[in-house]
Short mmCIF file of C-alpha atoms in Angstrom, two decimals:
data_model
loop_
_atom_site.label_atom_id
_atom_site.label_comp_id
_atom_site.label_asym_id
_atom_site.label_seq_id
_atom_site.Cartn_x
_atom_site.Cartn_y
_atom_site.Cartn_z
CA UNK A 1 -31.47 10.35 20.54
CA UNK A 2 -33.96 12.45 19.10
CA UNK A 3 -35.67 15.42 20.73
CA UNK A 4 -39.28 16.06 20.58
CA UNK A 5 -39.56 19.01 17.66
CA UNK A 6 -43.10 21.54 18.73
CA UNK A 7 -44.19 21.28 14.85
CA UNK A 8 -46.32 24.90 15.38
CA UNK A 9 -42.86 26.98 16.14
CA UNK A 10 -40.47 24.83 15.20
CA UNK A 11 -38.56 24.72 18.60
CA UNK A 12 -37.02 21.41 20.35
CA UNK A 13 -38.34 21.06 24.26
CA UNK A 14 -35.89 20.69 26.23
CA UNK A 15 -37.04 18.79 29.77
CA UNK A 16 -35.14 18.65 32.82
CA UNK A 17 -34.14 15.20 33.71
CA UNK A 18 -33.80 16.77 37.81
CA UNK A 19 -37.65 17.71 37.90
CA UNK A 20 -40.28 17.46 36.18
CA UNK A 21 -42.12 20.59 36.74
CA UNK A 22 -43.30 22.63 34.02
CA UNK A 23 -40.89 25.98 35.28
CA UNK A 24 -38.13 23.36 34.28
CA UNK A 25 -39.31 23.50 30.23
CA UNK A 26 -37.66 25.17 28.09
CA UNK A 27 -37.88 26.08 24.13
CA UNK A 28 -34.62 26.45 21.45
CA UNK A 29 -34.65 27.11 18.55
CA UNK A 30 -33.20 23.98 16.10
CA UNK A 31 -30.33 25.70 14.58
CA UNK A 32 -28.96 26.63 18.93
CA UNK A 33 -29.63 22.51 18.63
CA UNK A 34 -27.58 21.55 15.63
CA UNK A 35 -24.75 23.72 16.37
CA UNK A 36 -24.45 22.78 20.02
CA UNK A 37 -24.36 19.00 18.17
CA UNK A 38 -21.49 20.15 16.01
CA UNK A 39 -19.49 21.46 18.71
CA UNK A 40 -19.87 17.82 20.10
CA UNK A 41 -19.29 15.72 17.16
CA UNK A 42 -16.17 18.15 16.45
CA UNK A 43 -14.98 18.05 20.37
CA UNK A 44 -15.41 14.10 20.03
CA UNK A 45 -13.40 13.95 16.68
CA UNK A 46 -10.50 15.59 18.27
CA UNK A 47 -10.86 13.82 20.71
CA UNK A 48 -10.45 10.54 19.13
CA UNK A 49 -7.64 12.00 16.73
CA UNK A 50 -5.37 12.89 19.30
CA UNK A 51 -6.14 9.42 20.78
CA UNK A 52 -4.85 7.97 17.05
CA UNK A 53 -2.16 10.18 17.18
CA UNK A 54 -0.39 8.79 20.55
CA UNK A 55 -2.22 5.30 19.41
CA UNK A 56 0.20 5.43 16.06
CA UNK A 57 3.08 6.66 18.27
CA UNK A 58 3.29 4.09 20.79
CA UNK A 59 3.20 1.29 18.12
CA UNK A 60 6.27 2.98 16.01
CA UNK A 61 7.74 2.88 19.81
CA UNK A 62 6.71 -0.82 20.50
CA UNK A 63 8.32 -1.85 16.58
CA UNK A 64 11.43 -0.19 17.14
CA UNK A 65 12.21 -1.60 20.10
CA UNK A 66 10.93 -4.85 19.18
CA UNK A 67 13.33 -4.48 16.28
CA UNK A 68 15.95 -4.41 19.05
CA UNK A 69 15.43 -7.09 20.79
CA UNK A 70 15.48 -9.41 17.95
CA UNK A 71 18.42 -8.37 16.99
CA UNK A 72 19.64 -8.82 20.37
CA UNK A 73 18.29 -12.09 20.68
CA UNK A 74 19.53 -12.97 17.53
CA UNK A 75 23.25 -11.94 18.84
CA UNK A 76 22.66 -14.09 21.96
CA UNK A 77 21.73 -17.25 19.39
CA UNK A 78 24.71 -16.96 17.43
CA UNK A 79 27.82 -16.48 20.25
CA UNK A 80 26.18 -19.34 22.00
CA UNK A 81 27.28 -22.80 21.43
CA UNK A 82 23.75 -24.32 22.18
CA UNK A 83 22.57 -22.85 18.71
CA UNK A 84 25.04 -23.66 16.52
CA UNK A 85 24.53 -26.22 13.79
CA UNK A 86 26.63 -29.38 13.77
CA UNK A 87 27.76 -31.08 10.21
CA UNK A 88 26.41 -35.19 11.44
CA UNK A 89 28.59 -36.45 8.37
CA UNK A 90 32.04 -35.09 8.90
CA UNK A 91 31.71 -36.54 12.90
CA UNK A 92 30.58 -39.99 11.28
CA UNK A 93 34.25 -40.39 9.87
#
């Protein structure tokens, strides 16, 4: 969003969204603007790194102990009769 710039003094007008009365107007200067932008582009990029951060941390949680249960499952598959492979040709005999 871009705010209205007062070409003669170079100031941004600021307008209360509560009331529109004229007391509620105020002037600042662009560079006040810009840096109160950086603080929130740098507060939002934080922000989203710490949310990569625990992102990247729960997924090398969900591998491992996905890693797990396949082996476990893989355990199960081989002690258990139902999964073992039968030679057809020596039975045929």
């Amino acid at each position: 969003m871009e705010l209205p710039l007062d070409e003669e003094d170079g100031t941004f007008t600021i307008i209360s969204l509560a009331d529109d009365s004229a007391e509620h107007l105020s002037r600042i200067p662009p560079s006040k603007v810009e840096r109160g932008h950086t603080t929130m582009m740098n507060s939002d990029m934080d922000d989203l790194s710490a949310r990569v951060d625990a992102v990247k941390e729960e997924n090398l949680k969900l591998k491992s102990e996905n890693q797990v249960l396949g082996q476990y499952i893989e355990n199960l598959m081989s002690a258990s009769s139902v999964f073992q492979t039968t030679d057809t040709k020596s039975k045929r005999k």
